[in-house]
Tab-separated table of C-alpha atoms and ligand atoms in Angstrom:
chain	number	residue	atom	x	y	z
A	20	UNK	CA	-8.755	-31.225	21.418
A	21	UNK	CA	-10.706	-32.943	18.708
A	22	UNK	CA	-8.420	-35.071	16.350
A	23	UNK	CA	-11.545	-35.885	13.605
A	24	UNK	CA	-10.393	-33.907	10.920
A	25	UNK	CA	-6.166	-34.628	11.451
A	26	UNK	CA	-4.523	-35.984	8.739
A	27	UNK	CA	-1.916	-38.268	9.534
A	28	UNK	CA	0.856	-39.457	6.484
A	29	UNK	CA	2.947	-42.532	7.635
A	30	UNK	CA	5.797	-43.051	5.823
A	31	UNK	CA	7.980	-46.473	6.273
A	32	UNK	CA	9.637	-48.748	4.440
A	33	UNK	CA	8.496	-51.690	6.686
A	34	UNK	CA	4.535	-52.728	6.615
A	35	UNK	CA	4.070	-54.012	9.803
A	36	UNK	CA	5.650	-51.231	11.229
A	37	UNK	CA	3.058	-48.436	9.086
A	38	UNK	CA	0.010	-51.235	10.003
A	39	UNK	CA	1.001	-51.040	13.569
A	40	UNK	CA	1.003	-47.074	13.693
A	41	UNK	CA	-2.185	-47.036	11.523
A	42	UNK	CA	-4.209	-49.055	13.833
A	43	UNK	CA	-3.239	-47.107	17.151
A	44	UNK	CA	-3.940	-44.011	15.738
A	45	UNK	CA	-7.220	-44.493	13.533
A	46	UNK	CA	-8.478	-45.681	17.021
A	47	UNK	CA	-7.394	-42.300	18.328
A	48	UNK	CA	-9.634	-40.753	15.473
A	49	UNK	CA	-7.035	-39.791	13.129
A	50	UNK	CA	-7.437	-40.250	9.223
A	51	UNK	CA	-4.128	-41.758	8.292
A	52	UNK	CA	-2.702	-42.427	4.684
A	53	UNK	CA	0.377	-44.829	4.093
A	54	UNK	CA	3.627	-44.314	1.909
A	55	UNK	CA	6.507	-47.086	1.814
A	56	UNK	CA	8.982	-44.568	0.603
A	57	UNK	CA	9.929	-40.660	0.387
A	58	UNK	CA	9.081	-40.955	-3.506
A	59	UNK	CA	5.597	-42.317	-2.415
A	60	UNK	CA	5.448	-39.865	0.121
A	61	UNK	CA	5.966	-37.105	-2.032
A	62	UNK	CA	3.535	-37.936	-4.929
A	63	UNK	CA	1.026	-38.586	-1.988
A	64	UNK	CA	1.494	-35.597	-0.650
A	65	UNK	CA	0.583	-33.967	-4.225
A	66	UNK	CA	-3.465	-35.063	-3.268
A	67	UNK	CA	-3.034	-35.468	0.368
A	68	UNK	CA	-3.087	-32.682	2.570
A	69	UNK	CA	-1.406	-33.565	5.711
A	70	UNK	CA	-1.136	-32.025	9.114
A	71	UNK	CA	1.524	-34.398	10.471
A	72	UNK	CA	4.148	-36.630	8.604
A	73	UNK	CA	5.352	-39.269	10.542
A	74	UNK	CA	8.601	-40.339	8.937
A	75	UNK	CA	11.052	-43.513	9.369
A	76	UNK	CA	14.844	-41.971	8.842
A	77	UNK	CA	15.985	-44.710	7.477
A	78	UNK	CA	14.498	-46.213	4.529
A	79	UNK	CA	15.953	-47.475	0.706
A	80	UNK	CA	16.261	-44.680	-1.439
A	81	UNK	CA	15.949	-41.206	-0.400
A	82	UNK	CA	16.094	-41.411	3.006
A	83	UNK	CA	13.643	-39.548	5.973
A	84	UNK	CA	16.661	-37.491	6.823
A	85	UNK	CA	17.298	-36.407	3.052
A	86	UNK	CA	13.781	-35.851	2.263
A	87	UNK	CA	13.159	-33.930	5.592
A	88	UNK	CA	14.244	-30.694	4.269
A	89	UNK	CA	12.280	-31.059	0.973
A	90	UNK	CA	9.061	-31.301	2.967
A	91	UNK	CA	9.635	-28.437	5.119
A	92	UNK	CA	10.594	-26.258	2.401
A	93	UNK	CA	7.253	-27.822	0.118
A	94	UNK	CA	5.009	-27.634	3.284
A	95	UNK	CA	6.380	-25.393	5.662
A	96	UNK	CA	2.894	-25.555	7.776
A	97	UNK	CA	3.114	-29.097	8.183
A	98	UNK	CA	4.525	-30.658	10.950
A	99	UNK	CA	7.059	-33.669	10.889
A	100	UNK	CA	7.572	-36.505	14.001
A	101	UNK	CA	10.864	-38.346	12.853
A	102	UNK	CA	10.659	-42.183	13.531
A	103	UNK	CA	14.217	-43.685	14.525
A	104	UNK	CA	15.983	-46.689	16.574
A	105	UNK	CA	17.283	-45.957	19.809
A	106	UNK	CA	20.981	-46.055	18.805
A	107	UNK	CA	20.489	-43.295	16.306
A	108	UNK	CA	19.273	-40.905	18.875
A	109	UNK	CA	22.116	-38.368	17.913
A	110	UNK	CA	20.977	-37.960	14.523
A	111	UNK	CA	17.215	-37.786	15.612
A	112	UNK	CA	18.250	-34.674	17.324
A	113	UNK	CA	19.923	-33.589	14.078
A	114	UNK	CA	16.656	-33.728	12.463
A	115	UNK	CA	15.169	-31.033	14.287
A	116	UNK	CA	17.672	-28.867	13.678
A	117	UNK	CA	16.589	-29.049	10.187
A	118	UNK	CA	13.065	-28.606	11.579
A	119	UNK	CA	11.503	-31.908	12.869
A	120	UNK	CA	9.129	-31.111	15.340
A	121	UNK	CA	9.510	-34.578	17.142
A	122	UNK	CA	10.815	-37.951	17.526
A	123	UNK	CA	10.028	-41.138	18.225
A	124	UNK	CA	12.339	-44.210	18.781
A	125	UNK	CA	12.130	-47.711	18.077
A	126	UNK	CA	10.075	-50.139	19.402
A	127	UNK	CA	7.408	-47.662	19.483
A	128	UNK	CA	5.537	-47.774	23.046
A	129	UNK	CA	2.335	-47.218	21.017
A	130	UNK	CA	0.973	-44.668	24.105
A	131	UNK	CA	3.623	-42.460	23.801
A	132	UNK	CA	3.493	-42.493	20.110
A	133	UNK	CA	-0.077	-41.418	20.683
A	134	UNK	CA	1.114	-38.389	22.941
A	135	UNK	CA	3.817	-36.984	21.187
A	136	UNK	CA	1.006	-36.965	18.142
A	137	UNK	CA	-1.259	-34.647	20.262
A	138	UNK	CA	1.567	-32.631	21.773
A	139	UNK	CA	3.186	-31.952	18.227
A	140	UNK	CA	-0.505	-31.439	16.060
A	141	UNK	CA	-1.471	-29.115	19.438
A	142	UNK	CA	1.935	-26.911	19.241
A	143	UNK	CA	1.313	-26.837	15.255
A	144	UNK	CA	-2.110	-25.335	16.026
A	145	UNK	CA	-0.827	-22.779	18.340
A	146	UNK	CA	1.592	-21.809	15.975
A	147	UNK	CA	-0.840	-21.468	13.402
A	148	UNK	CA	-3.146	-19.384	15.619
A	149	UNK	CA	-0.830	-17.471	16.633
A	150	UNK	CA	0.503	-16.598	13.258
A	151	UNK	CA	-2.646	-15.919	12.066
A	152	UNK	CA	-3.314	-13.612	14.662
A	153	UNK	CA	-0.166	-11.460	13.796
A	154	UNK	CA	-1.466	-11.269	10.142
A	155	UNK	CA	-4.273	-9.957	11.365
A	156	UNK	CA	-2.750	-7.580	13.548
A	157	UNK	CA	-0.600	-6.292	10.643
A	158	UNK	CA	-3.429	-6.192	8.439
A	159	UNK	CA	-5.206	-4.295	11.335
A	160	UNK	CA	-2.774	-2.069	11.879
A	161	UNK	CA	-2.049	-1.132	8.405
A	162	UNK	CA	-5.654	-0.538	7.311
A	163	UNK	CA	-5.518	1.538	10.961
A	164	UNK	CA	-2.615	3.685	9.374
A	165	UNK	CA	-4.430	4.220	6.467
A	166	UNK	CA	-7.591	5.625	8.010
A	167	UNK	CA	-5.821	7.898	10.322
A	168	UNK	CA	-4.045	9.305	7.392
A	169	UNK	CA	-7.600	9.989	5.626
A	170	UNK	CA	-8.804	11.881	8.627
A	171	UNK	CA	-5.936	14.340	8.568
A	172	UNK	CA	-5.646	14.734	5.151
A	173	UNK	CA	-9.558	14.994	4.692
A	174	UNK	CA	-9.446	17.738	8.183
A	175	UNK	CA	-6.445	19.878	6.494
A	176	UNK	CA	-9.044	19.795	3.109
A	177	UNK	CA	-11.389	21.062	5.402
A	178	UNK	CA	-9.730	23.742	6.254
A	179	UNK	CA	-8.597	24.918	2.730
A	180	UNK	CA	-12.592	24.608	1.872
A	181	UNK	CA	-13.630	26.826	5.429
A	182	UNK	CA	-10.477	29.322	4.260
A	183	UNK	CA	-12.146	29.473	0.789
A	184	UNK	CA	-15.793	29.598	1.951
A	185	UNK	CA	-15.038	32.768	3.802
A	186	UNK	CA	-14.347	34.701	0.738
A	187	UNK	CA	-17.062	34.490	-2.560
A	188	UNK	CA	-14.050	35.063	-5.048
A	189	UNK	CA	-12.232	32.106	-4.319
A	190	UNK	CA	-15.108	29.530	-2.660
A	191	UNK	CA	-14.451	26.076	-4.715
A	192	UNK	CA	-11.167	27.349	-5.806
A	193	UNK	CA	-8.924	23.743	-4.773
A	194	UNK	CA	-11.880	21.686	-6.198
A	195	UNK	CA	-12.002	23.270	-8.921
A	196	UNK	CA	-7.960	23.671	-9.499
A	197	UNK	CA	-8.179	19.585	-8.467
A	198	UNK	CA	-10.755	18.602	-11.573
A	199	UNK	CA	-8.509	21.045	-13.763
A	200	UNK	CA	-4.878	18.996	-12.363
A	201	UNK	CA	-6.030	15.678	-12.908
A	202	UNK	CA	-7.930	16.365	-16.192
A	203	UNK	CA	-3.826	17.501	-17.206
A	204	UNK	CA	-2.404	14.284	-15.373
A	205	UNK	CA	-4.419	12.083	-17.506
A	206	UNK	CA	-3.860	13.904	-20.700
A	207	UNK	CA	-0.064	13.245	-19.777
A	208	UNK	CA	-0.627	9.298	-19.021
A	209	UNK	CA	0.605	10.223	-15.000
A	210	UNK	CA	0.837	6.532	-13.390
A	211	UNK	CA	-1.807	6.323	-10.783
A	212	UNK	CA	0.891	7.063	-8.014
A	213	UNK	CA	1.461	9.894	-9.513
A	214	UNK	CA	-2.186	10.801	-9.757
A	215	UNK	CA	-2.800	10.367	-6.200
A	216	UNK	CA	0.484	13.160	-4.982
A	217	UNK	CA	-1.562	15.567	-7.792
A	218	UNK	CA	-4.995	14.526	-6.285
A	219	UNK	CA	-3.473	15.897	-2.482
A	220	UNK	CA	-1.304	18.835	-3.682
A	221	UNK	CA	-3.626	20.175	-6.072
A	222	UNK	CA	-6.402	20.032	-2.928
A	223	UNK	CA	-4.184	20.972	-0.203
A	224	UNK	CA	-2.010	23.666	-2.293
A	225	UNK	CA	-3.321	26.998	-0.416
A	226	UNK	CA	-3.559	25.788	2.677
A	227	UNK	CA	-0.818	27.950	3.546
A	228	UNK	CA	-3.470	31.258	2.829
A	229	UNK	CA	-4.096	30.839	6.337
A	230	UNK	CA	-0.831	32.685	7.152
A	231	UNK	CA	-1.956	35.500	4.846
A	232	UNK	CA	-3.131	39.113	5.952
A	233	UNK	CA	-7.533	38.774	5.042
A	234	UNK	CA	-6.825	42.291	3.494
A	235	UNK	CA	-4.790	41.754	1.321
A	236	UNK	CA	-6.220	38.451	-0.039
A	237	UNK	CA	-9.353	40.620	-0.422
A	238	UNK	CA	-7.663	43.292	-1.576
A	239	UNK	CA	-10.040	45.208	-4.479
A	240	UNK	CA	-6.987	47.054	-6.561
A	241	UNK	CA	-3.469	45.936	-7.586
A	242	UNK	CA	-1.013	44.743	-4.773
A	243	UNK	CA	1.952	46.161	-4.012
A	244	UNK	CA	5.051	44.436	-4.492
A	245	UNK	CA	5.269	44.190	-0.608
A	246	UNK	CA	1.580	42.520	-0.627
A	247	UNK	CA	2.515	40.275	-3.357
A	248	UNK	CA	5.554	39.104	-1.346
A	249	UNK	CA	3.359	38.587	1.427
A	250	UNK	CA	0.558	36.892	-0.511
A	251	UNK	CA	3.519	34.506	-2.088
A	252	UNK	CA	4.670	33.615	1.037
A	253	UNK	CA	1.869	30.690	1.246
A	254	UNK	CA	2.988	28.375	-1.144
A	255	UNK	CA	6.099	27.603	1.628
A	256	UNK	CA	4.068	28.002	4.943
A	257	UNK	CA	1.418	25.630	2.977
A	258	UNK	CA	4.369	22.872	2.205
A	259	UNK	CA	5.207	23.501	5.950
A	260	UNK	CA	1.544	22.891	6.812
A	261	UNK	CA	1.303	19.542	4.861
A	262	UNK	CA	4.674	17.973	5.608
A	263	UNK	CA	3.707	15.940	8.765
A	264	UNK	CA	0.958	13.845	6.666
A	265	UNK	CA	1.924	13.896	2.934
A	266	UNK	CA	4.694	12.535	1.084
A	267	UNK	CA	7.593	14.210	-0.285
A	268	UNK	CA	6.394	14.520	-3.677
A	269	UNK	CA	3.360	16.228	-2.542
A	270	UNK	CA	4.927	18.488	-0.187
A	271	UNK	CA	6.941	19.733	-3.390
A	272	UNK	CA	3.573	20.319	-5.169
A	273	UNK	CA	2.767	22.281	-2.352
A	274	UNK	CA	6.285	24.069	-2.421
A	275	UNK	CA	6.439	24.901	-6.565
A	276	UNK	CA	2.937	25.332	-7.560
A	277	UNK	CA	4.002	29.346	-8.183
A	278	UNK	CA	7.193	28.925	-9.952
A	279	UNK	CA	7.402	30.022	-13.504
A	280	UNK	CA	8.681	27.249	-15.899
A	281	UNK	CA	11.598	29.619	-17.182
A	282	UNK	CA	12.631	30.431	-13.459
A	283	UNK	CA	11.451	33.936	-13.270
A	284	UNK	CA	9.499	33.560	-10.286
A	285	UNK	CA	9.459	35.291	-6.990
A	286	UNK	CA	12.504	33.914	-5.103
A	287	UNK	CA	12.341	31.186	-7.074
A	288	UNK	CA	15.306	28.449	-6.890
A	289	UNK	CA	14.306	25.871	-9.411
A	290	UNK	CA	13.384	26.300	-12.934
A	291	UNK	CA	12.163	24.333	-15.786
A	292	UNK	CA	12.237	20.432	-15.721
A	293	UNK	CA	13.376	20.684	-12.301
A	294	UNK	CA	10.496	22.151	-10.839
A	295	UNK	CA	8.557	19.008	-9.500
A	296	UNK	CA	5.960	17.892	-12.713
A	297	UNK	CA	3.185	18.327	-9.971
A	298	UNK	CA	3.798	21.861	-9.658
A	299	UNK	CA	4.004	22.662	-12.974
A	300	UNK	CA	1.375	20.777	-13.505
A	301	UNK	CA	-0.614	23.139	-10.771
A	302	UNK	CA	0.705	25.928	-12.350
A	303	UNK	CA	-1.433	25.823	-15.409
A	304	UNK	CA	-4.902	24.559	-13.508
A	305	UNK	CA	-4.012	27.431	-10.833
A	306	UNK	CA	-3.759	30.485	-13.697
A	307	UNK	CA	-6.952	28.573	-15.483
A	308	UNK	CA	-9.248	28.672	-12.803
A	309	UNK	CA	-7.879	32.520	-11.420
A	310	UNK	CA	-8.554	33.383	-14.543
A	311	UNK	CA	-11.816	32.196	-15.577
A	312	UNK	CA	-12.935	33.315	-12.038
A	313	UNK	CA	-14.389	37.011	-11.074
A	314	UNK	CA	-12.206	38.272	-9.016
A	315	UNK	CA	-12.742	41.521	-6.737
A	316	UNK	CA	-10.585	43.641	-9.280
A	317	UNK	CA	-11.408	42.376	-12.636
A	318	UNK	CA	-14.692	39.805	-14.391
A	319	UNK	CA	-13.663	36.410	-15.363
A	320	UNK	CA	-12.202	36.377	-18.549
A	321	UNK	CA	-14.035	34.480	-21.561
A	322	UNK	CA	-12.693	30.973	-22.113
A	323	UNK	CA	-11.000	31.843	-25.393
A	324	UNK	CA	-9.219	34.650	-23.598
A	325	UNK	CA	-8.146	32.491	-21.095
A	326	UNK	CA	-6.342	29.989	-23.469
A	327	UNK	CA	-4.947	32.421	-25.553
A	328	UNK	CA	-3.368	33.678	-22.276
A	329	UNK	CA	-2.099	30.173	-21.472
A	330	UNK	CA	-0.529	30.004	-24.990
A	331	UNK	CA	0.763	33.324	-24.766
A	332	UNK	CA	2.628	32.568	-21.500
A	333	UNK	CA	3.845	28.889	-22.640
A	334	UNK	CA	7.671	28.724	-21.744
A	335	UNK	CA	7.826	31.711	-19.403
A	336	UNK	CA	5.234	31.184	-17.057
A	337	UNK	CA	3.940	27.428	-18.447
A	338	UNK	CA	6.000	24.078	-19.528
A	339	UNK	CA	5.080	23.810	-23.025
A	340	UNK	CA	4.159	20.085	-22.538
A	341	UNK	CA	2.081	20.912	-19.891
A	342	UNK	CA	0.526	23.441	-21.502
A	343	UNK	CA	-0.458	22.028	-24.691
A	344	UNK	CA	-1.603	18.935	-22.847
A	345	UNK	CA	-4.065	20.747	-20.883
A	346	UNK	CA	-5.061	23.147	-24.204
A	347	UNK	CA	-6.258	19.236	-25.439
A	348	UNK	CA	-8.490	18.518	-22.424
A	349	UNK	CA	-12.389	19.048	-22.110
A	350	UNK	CA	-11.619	21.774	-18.900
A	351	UNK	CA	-9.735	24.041	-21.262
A	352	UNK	CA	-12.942	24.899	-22.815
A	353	UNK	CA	-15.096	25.462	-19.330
A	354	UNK	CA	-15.454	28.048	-16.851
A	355	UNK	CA	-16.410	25.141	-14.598
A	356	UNK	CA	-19.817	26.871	-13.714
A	357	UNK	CA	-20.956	24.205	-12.418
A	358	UNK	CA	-18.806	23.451	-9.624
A	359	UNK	CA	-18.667	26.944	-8.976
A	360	UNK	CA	-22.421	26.892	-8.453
A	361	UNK	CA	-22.297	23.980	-6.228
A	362	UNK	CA	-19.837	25.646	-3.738
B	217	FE2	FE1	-1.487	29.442	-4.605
C-alpha cells in the first residue's frame, strides 16, 4: 500500500516525543502535522484533513482520553492510535471502547509504531471501501426498484392503450382523460405527490375493461341496467388489476373514479369528501372526454354543451370544487382534437 498521500496528526504534549514520531514516519512517506495539545489539535484539525490521529492520553488540559470522543463524533472517518505508558494499559483498552482503533505504549519501539500505522490506515481503508460499496449497492438497488416499477406500470399502460386501440370510439381515451386530470390537479395546487397518484390512476383507470363483455362496450343503443352493471364492474376489477404495483392512493383512484359526489352511484359506499380527491377528480375529466367524444350511439357534444352539462350535474354527479376548478382550465374549452388525431 502506498502511504504518499496519508495524513498523519501527532498530538503530544512532549516535543521530543512528537519529533521522534515525526521523523520515523516522514521516512515512511507519511505527511505529518504536529499539535502540543487537544485545543491545538482541534483548531488544526479545522484546515487539516487527517487520516490518522495519533494521540498521547495524557496531556495538560483536555486530555487524549476526554477529547477522544469529540474527534470521533467531529470525524467519524478518521481513525485514532492512542499513545500511552505501559502501566496505563487498562485504560488504553478503555479507549477503544469509545472507538480508538489502536494503541501504542511507551517507549515507543519506533518499528512497531510504524506497523500498527499501516495496519490501522489499511483497516480504515477497507472500511471505507467497503462502506462505499454498500452505498452503492443501496443506491443500485433502489434506482433497480425504481426501473422495475416503470416497466410494469408503463406494460399495464400498454395494455389500457391496446384495449382502447381495438375500438375507434374510445382509442386515446386514458391520454386524453390524463391531460384533462392533471390540467384539474394543477388548477387545485395538488402537491407533486399528489400529481404523480393522478398521473397513474387517471392512465391506468380502465384497465379493468378487460373484464368487460366486447359487446356490450360496443354496444350501438342504450344498455340495460344488467349491461350497465356489468360495464361498472371495471372500475373494481381495474383497482384489483393495479394493486400489486401502485400505491394505495392510486388504487383508490382506480376504485372511485365512477362514484357520484352526492353518493348516488351504482353500489356506491362512499360519498362526497370521502370519495378519494383523485377520483373525483377523474370523475369530471372521465364525463369531459365521454362527452366531447363520438360515441357509437350519439356525436360528440359541442364544447359549450359539454360544460353546461358539467355545471348542470355539479353536486350530484361532480364536487363543486372540482368542478368549477376544471370549468377555469384551458381543456374545458377543447375537444382535444388533437390528441384524438394522434391516436
Ligand atoms: Fe371508467
Amino acid at each position: 500500500m502506498t502511504n504518499h498521500e496519508q495524513r498523519i496528526l501527532i498530538v503530544d504534549d512532549e516535543v521530543t516525543i512528537r519529533r521522534l514520531l515525526r521523523q520515523k514516519l516522514s521516512r515512511q512517506g507519511y505527511h505529518c502535522e504536529e499539535a502540543c495539545s487537544s485545543d491545538e489539535a482541534l483548531e488544526k484539525l479545522k484546515t487539516y484533513t487527517a487520516d490518522l490521529i495519533m494521540l498521547d492520553m495524557k496531556m495538560p488540559g483536555m486530555s487524549g482520553m476526554d477529547l477522544l470522543p469529540e474527534l470521533k463524533h467531529i470525524y467519524p472517518n478518521t481513525a485514532i492510535i492512542m499513545a500511552t505508558a505501559v502501566a496505563e494499559a487498562n485504560l488504553a483498552i478503555q479507549c477503544m471502547r469509545l472507538g480508538a482503533d489502536d494503541y501504542i505504549t511507551k517507549p515507543f519501539n519506533l518499528d512497531e509504531v510504524t506497523l500498527n500505522v499501516e495496519k490501522t490506515l489499511e483497516k480504515r481503508m477497507l472500511e471505507h471501501k467497503i462502506k462505499e460499496y454498500q452505498e452503492h449497492l443501496q443506491q443500485k438497488v433502489e434506482e433497480q426498484t425504481v426501473e422495475i416499477r416503470k416497466l410494469f406500470l408503463g406494460s399495464i399502460e400498454a395494455l389500457v392503450y391496446a384495449l382502447e386501440a381495438k375500438d375507434q370510439y374510445t382509442a386515446g381515451h386514458s391520454r386524453r382523460v390524463h391531460e384533462i386530470a392533471m390540467a384539474i390537479g394543477r388548477e387545485l395546487n395538488l402537491s407533486e405527490e399528489d400529481l404523480e397518484n393522478l398521473r397513474w390512476g387517471s392512465l391506468l383507470h380502465d384497465v379493468g375493461k378487460i373484464a368487460v363483455d366486447k359487446y356490450v362496450q360496443n354496444k350501438p343503443g342504450k344498455l340495460t341496467p344488467a349491461e350497465y352493471e356489468h360495464i361498472m364492474i371495471h372500475a373494481h376489477v381495474g383497482a384489483g388489476i393495479v394493486k400489486p404495483v401502485v400505491n394505495e392512493k392510486v388504487v383508490e383512484i382506480v376504485e372511485h373514479h365512477h362514484d357520484h359526489y352526492d353518493g348516488s352511484g351504482l353500489h356506491q359506499v362512499i360519498s362526497r369528501e370521502d370519495i378519494p380527491l383523485g377520483a373525483r377528480i377523474l370523475a369530471v375529466a372521465d364525463a369531459w372526454d365521454a362527452m366531447t367524444s363520438t360515441r357509437p350511439y350519439r356525436p360528440a357534444l359541442p364544447v359549450e354543451e359539454a360544460r353546461q352539462e358539467i355545471k348542470r350535474c355539479i353536486r350530484t354527479q361532480f364536487d363543486p370544487v372540482v368542478a368549477n376548478a376544471f370549468l377555469k382550465t384551458d381543456t374545458s374549452y377543447s375537444t382535444f382534437e388533437r390528441v384524438k388525431a394522434a391516436v
